[in-house]
PDB file of C-alpha atoms in Angstrom:
ATOM      1  CA  UNK A   1      30.367 -17.944  -4.094  1.00 41.00           C
ATOM      2  CA  UNK A   2      28.527 -16.671  -7.585  1.00 39.00           C
ATOM      3  CA  UNK A   3      27.475 -12.845  -7.682  1.00 41.00           C
ATOM      4  CA  UNK A   4      24.443 -11.839  -9.114  1.00 42.00           C
ATOM      5  CA  UNK A   5      23.520  -8.547  -9.377  1.00 40.00           C
ATOM      6  CA  UNK A   6      20.201  -9.449 -10.970  1.00 45.00           C
ATOM      7  CA  UNK A   7      17.351  -8.510  -7.829  1.00 50.00           C
ATOM      8  CA  UNK A   8      15.059 -11.658  -7.932  1.00 53.00           C
ATOM      9  CA  UNK A   9      11.550 -10.765  -7.640  1.00 55.00           C
ATOM     10  CA  UNK A  10       9.798 -11.431  -4.795  1.00 60.00           C
ATOM     11  CA  UNK A  11       6.432 -12.929  -4.352  1.00 65.00           C
ATOM     12  CA  UNK A  12       3.712 -11.182  -2.438  1.00 66.00           C
ATOM     13  CA  UNK A  13       1.313 -12.287  -0.239  1.00 75.00           C
ATOM     14  CA  UNK A  14      -1.777 -10.210   1.237  1.00 78.00           C
ATOM     15  CA  UNK A  15      -3.896 -11.266   4.166  1.00 81.00           C
ATOM     16  CA  UNK A  16      -7.049  -9.769   5.525  1.00 84.00           C
ATOM     17  CA  UNK A  17      -6.729  -7.326   8.481  1.00 85.00           C
ATOM     18  CA  UNK A  18      -8.419  -8.954  11.815  1.00 85.00           C
ATOM     19  CA  UNK A  19      -7.892  -8.318  15.117  1.00 89.00           C
ATOM     20  CA  UNK A  20      -4.901 -11.279  15.297  1.00 87.00           C
ATOM     21  CA  UNK A  21      -3.166  -8.774  13.265  1.00 84.00           C
ATOM     22  CA  UNK A  22      -3.897  -5.325  13.647  1.00 88.00           C
ATOM     23  CA  UNK A  23      -1.110  -4.580  15.830  1.00 90.00           C
ATOM     24  CA  UNK A  24       0.915  -5.562  13.052  1.00 88.00           C
ATOM     25  CA  UNK A  25      -0.788  -3.182  11.000  1.00 88.00           C
ATOM     26  CA  UNK A  26      -0.769  -0.320  13.917  1.00 91.00           C
ATOM     27  CA  UNK A  27       3.427  -0.758  13.414  1.00 92.00           C
ATOM     28  CA  UNK A  28       4.051  -0.926   9.709  1.00 88.00           C
ATOM     29  CA  UNK A  29       1.825   2.003   9.654  1.00 90.00           C
ATOM     30  CA  UNK A  30       4.106   4.302  12.436  1.00 93.00           C
ATOM     31  CA  UNK A  31       7.105   3.003  10.366  1.00 91.00           C
ATOM     32  CA  UNK A  32       5.823   3.545   7.155  1.00 90.00           C
ATOM     33  CA  UNK A  33       3.434   7.326   7.133  1.00 90.00           C
ATOM     34  CA  UNK A  34       4.258  10.583   9.399  1.00 89.00           C
ATOM     35  CA  UNK A  35       0.785  10.464  10.935  1.00 87.00           C
ATOM     36  CA  UNK A  36      -0.680   8.106  13.261  1.00 91.00           C
ATOM     37  CA  UNK A  37      -4.500   6.916  12.363  1.00 91.00           C
ATOM     38  CA  UNK A  38      -7.397   6.930  14.617  1.00 92.00           C
ATOM     39  CA  UNK A  39      -8.617   3.841  16.514  1.00 94.00           C
ATOM     40  CA  UNK A  40     -11.455   4.528  13.866  1.00 92.00           C
ATOM     41  CA  UNK A  41      -9.261   3.768  10.587  1.00 90.00           C
ATOM     42  CA  UNK A  42      -8.039   1.009  12.867  1.00 90.00           C
ATOM     43  CA  UNK A  43     -11.829  -0.561  13.282  1.00 90.00           C
ATOM     44  CA  UNK A  44     -12.838   0.575  10.036  1.00 88.00           C
ATOM     45  CA  UNK A  45      -9.929  -1.000   7.929  1.00 87.00           C
ATOM     46  CA  UNK A  46     -11.585  -4.536   9.928  1.00 87.00           C
ATOM     47  CA  UNK A  47     -14.800  -4.493   8.283  1.00 84.00           C
ATOM     48  CA  UNK A  48     -16.185  -6.496   6.137  1.00 83.00           C
ATOM     49  CA  UNK A  49     -16.998  -5.097   3.726  1.00 82.00           C
ATOM     50  CA  UNK A  50     -13.818  -3.589   2.835  1.00 83.00           C
ATOM     51  CA  UNK A  51     -12.036  -7.206   3.540  1.00 81.00           C
ATOM     52  CA  UNK A  52     -10.786  -7.474  -0.745  1.00 82.00           C
ATOM     53  CA  UNK A  53      -9.098  -3.594  -0.445  1.00 85.00           C
ATOM     54  CA  UNK A  54      -7.984  -3.716   3.225  1.00 81.00           C
ATOM     55  CA  UNK A  55      -4.762  -6.324   3.494  1.00 83.00           C
ATOM     56  CA  UNK A  56      -1.483  -6.717   5.091  1.00 74.00           C
ATOM     57  CA  UNK A  57       1.085  -7.590   2.771  1.00 73.00           C
ATOM     58  CA  UNK A  58       3.886 -10.291   3.108  1.00 60.00           C
ATOM     59  CA  UNK A  59       7.029 -10.949   1.543  1.00 51.00           C
ATOM     60  CA  UNK A  60       7.383 -14.913   0.355  1.00 45.00           C
ATOM     61  CA  UNK A  61      10.259 -16.243  -0.351  1.00 41.00           C
ATOM     62  CA  UNK A  62      10.405 -18.935  -3.095  1.00 38.00           C
ATOM     63  CA  UNK A  63      14.166 -20.078  -2.325  1.00 35.00           C
ATOM     64  CA  UNK A  64      16.703 -20.203  -0.102  1.00 34.00           C
ATOM     65  CA  UNK A  65      18.660 -17.729  -2.134  1.00 38.00           C
ATOM     66  CA  UNK A  66      16.483 -15.558  -2.426  1.00 35.00           C
ATOM     67  CA  UNK A  67      15.992 -15.481   1.840  1.00 33.00           C
ATOM     68  CA  UNK A  68      19.972 -15.432   1.701  1.00 33.00           C
ATOM     69  CA  UNK A  69      20.164 -12.388  -0.609  1.00 31.00           C
ATOM     70  CA  UNK A  70      17.292 -10.674   1.764  1.00 32.00           C
ATOM     71  CA  UNK A  71      18.989 -11.241   4.819  1.00 28.00           C
ATOM     72  CA  UNK A  72      22.298  -9.531   3.500  1.00 24.00           C
ATOM     73  CA  UNK A  73      20.377  -6.568   1.936  1.00 22.00           C
ATOM     74  CA  UNK A  74      18.543  -5.657   5.464  1.00 21.00           C
ATOM     75  CA  UNK A  75      20.437  -7.430   8.477  1.00 17.00           C
ATOM     76  CA  UNK A  76      17.436  -8.194  10.879  1.00 18.00           C
ATOM     77  CA  UNK A  77      15.692 -10.918   9.319  1.00 19.00           C
ATOM     78  CA  UNK A  78      15.472 -14.188  11.418  1.00 18.00           C
ATOM     79  CA  UNK A  79      14.571 -17.193   9.199  1.00 18.00           C
ATOM     80  CA  UNK A  80      10.856 -16.950   8.544  1.00 25.00           C
ATOM     81  CA  UNK A  81       9.208 -17.781   5.299  1.00 37.00           C
ATOM     82  CA  UNK A  82       6.720 -15.106   5.691  1.00 65.00           C
ATOM     83  CA  UNK A  83       7.761 -11.515   6.897  1.00 78.00           C
ATOM     84  CA  UNK A  84       5.225  -8.590   6.606  1.00 84.00           C
ATOM     85  CA  UNK A  85       6.737  -5.878   4.836  1.00 85.00           C
ATOM     86  CA  UNK A  86       3.537  -3.698   3.883  1.00 86.00           C
ATOM     87  CA  UNK A  87      -0.346  -2.981   3.851  1.00 87.00           C
ATOM     88  CA  UNK A  88      -2.659  -1.457   1.573  1.00 88.00           C
ATOM     89  CA  UNK A  89      -5.965  -0.225   3.096  1.00 90.00           C
ATOM     90  CA  UNK A  90      -8.762   1.466   0.961  1.00 89.00           C
ATOM     91  CA  UNK A  91     -12.357   2.227   1.596  1.00 89.00           C
ATOM     92  CA  UNK A  92     -15.981   2.301  -0.708  1.00 88.00           C
ATOM     93  CA  UNK A  93     -17.299   5.546  -1.028  1.00 88.00           C
ATOM     94  CA  UNK A  94     -20.439   6.581  -3.446  1.00 88.00           C
ATOM     95  CA  UNK A  95     -19.112   9.614  -4.825  1.00 89.00           C
ATOM     96  CA  UNK A  96     -21.911  11.607  -7.515  1.00 92.00           C
ATOM     97  CA  UNK A  97     -23.674   8.472  -8.114  1.00 91.00           C
ATOM     98  CA  UNK A  98     -20.612   6.310  -8.846  1.00 92.00           C
ATOM     99  CA  UNK A  99     -19.640   3.522  -6.929  1.00 90.00           C
ATOM    100  CA  UNK A 100     -15.432   4.290  -5.842  1.00 91.00           C
ATOM    101  CA  UNK A 101     -12.401   3.352  -3.766  1.00 91.00           C
ATOM    102  CA  UNK A 102     -10.530   5.428  -2.041  1.00 92.00           C
ATOM    103  CA  UNK A 103      -6.951   4.498  -1.626  1.00 93.00           C
ATOM    104  CA  UNK A 104      -6.427   5.254   2.130  1.00 91.00           C
ATOM    105  CA  UNK A 105      -2.992   3.901   2.734  1.00 91.00           C
ATOM    106  CA  UNK A 106      -0.396   1.929   0.900  1.00 91.00           C
ATOM    107  CA  UNK A 107       3.412   1.505   2.064  1.00 89.00           C
ATOM    108  CA  UNK A 108       5.942  -1.483   1.984  1.00 87.00           C
ATOM    109  CA  UNK A 109       9.040  -0.773   4.456  1.00 86.00           C
ATOM    110  CA  UNK A 110      11.966   0.704   2.743  1.00 87.00           C
ATOM    111  CA  UNK A 111      14.022  -2.309   2.548  1.00 82.00           C
ATOM    112  CA  UNK A 112      11.699  -3.649  -0.362  1.00 81.00           C
ATOM    113  CA  UNK A 113      11.046  -1.083  -1.951  1.00 83.00           C
ATOM    114  CA  UNK A 114      12.459  -1.724  -5.715  1.00 82.00           C
ATOM    115  CA  UNK A 115      11.713  -5.212  -5.453  1.00 80.00           C
ATOM    116  CA  UNK A 116       7.970  -5.139  -7.000  1.00 83.00           C
ATOM    117  CA  UNK A 117       6.122  -5.478  -4.032  1.00 82.00           C
ATOM    118  CA  UNK A 118       4.438  -2.678  -4.215  1.00 87.00           C
ATOM    119  CA  UNK A 119       3.355  -3.500  -7.600  1.00 89.00           C
ATOM    120  CA  UNK A 120       2.121  -6.926  -6.773  1.00 86.00           C
ATOM    121  CA  UNK A 121      -0.001  -5.572  -4.080  1.00 86.00           C
ATOM    122  CA  UNK A 122      -1.545  -2.523  -5.612  1.00 90.00           C
ATOM    123  CA  UNK A 123      -2.550  -4.980  -8.883  1.00 90.00           C
ATOM    124  CA  UNK A 124      -4.192  -6.956  -6.477  1.00 86.00           C
ATOM    125  CA  UNK A 125      -6.225  -4.503  -5.166  1.00 88.00           C
ATOM    126  CA  UNK A 126      -6.968  -3.092  -8.676  1.00 91.00           C
ATOM    127  CA  UNK A 127      -7.608  -6.839  -9.779  1.00 90.00           C
ATOM    128  CA  UNK A 128     -10.270  -7.130  -7.105  1.00 87.00           C
ATOM    129  CA  UNK A 129     -12.115  -3.601  -7.710  1.00 88.00           C
ATOM    130  CA  UNK A 130     -12.073  -4.781 -11.614  1.00 88.00           C
ATOM    131  CA  UNK A 131     -14.059  -7.740 -10.235  1.00 88.00           C
ATOM    132  CA  UNK A 132     -16.009  -6.163  -7.325  1.00 85.00           C
ATOM    133  CA  UNK A 133     -19.922  -6.644  -7.560  1.00 85.00           C
ATOM    134  CA  UNK A 134     -21.078  -3.426  -7.629  1.00 84.00           C
ATOM    135  CA  UNK A 135     -18.740  -2.356 -10.591  1.00 88.00           C
ATOM    136  CA  UNK A 136     -16.209   0.245  -9.076  1.00 91.00           C
ATOM    137  CA  UNK A 137     -16.016   2.812 -11.421  1.00 95.00           C
ATOM    138  CA  UNK A 138     -12.973   4.377  -9.839  1.00 95.00           C
ATOM    139  CA  UNK A 139      -9.761   4.373  -7.907  1.00 95.00           C
ATOM    140  CA  UNK A 140      -8.557   7.883  -6.134  1.00 97.00           C
ATOM    141  CA  UNK A 141      -5.798   8.670  -3.263  1.00 97.00           C
ATOM    142  CA  UNK A 142      -3.992  11.535  -2.480  1.00 97.00           C
ATOM    143  CA  UNK A 143       0.216  12.107  -2.731  1.00 97.00           C
ATOM    144  CA  UNK A 144       1.749  14.595  -0.044  1.00 96.00           C
ATOM    145  CA  UNK A 145       3.493  16.891  -2.801  1.00 97.00           C
ATOM    146  CA  UNK A 146       6.936  16.313  -1.373  1.00 96.00           C
ATOM    147  CA  UNK A 147       6.618  12.332  -2.465  1.00 95.00           C
ATOM    148  CA  UNK A 148       7.609  12.968  -5.917  1.00 96.00           C
ATOM    149  CA  UNK A 149       8.809   9.178  -5.675  1.00 94.00           C
ATOM    150  CA  UNK A 150       5.216   8.084  -5.180  1.00 95.00           C
ATOM    151  CA  UNK A 151       3.538  10.259  -7.610  1.00 98.00           C
ATOM    152  CA  UNK A 152       5.922   8.383 -10.120  1.00 97.00           C
ATOM    153  CA  UNK A 153       4.731   4.838  -8.819  1.00 96.00           C
ATOM    154  CA  UNK A 154       1.272   5.570  -9.091  1.00 97.00           C
ATOM    155  CA  UNK A 155       1.723   7.276 -12.758  1.00 98.00           C
ATOM    156  CA  UNK A 156       3.157   4.248 -13.620  1.00 97.00           C
ATOM    157  CA  UNK A 157       0.290   2.783 -12.746  1.00 97.00           C
ATOM    158  CA  UNK A 158      -2.091   4.376 -15.164  1.00 97.00           C
ATOM    159  CA  UNK A 159      -3.103   7.088 -12.302  1.00 98.00           C
ATOM    160  CA  UNK A 160      -3.371  10.106 -13.422  1.00 98.00           C
ATOM    161  CA  UNK A 161      -3.322  13.626 -11.621  1.00 98.00           C
ATOM    162  CA  UNK A 162      -6.532  15.614 -11.613  1.00 98.00           C
ATOM    163  CA  UNK A 163      -5.923  18.273  -8.903  1.00 98.00           C
ATOM    164  CA  UNK A 164      -3.979  19.773  -6.104  1.00 98.00           C
ATOM    165  CA  UNK A 165      -6.086  19.190  -2.771  1.00 98.00           C
ATOM    166  CA  UNK A 166      -4.633  22.628  -0.908  1.00 98.00           C
ATOM    167  CA  UNK A 167      -4.343  22.012   2.773  1.00 97.00           C
ATOM    168  CA  UNK A 168      -4.905  18.598   2.976  1.00 95.00           C
ATOM    169  CA  UNK A 169      -2.654  17.438   5.221  1.00 93.00           C
ATOM    170  CA  UNK A 170      -3.422  19.123   8.928  1.00 92.00           C
ATOM    171  CA  UNK A 171      -0.118  18.077  11.235  1.00 90.00           C
ATOM    172  CA  UNK A 172       2.770  17.765   8.201  1.00 93.00           C
ATOM    173  CA  UNK A 173       4.136  19.728   5.648  1.00 94.00           C
ATOM    174  CA  UNK A 174       4.154  20.004   3.130  1.00 96.00           C
ATOM    175  CA  UNK A 175       0.276  19.874   3.644  1.00 96.00           C
ATOM    176  CA  UNK A 176      -0.791  19.823   0.093  1.00 97.00           C
ATOM    177  CA  UNK A 177      -1.528  16.793  -1.893  1.00 97.00           C
ATOM    178  CA  UNK A 178      -2.007  15.563  -4.872  1.00 98.00           C
ATOM    179  CA  UNK A 179      -4.766  13.806  -5.792  1.00 98.00           C
ATOM    180  CA  UNK A 180      -4.582  11.008  -8.590  1.00 98.00           C
ATOM    181  CA  UNK A 181      -7.117   8.278  -9.598  1.00 97.00           C
ATOM    182  CA  UNK A 182      -7.705   5.883 -12.339  1.00 97.00           C
ATOM    183  CA  UNK A 183     -10.505   4.921 -13.969  1.00 96.00           C
ATOM    184  CA  UNK A 184     -11.794   1.556 -14.400  1.00 91.00           C
ATOM    185  CA  UNK A 185     -13.314   0.694 -17.894  1.00 78.00           C
TER     186      UNK A 185
END
């Protein structure tokens, strides 16, 4: 057996959130995020007008070697080609006459982080936003001030900190959040 210390990037496949997979989204969110989302949230993310911006992410294993490597790392994979490992959900808003996208949630399960899946997922949403009609002027999000890793991730994708939203979170501490945004030219 040969040993290879390099990590093979995985390809991400995104599917729309539907009544058929909303249970999976609920389960992923319960694992990924420290807050519980409302029924309204789950209803809203299935709306047709946000279909381009609310997705269930799965990794796609391109070779049997990649699948075997993933099995060794996570130890609980069953041999499926497609395994849900994350979600991304945005909503469209109009703010000061601008068409804005608010990134409500984005998360990748811990065993799949550092494999470019988050970058591929975010890139797909940014590409959809850039091509959207009417034009999306910017995208913004909140990151809990204790989550330096998430802040660095978004900054590596050209998001800029614009302010701190004090007491943004009601049921978790710290309650403050950075507001990060990226403008589209």
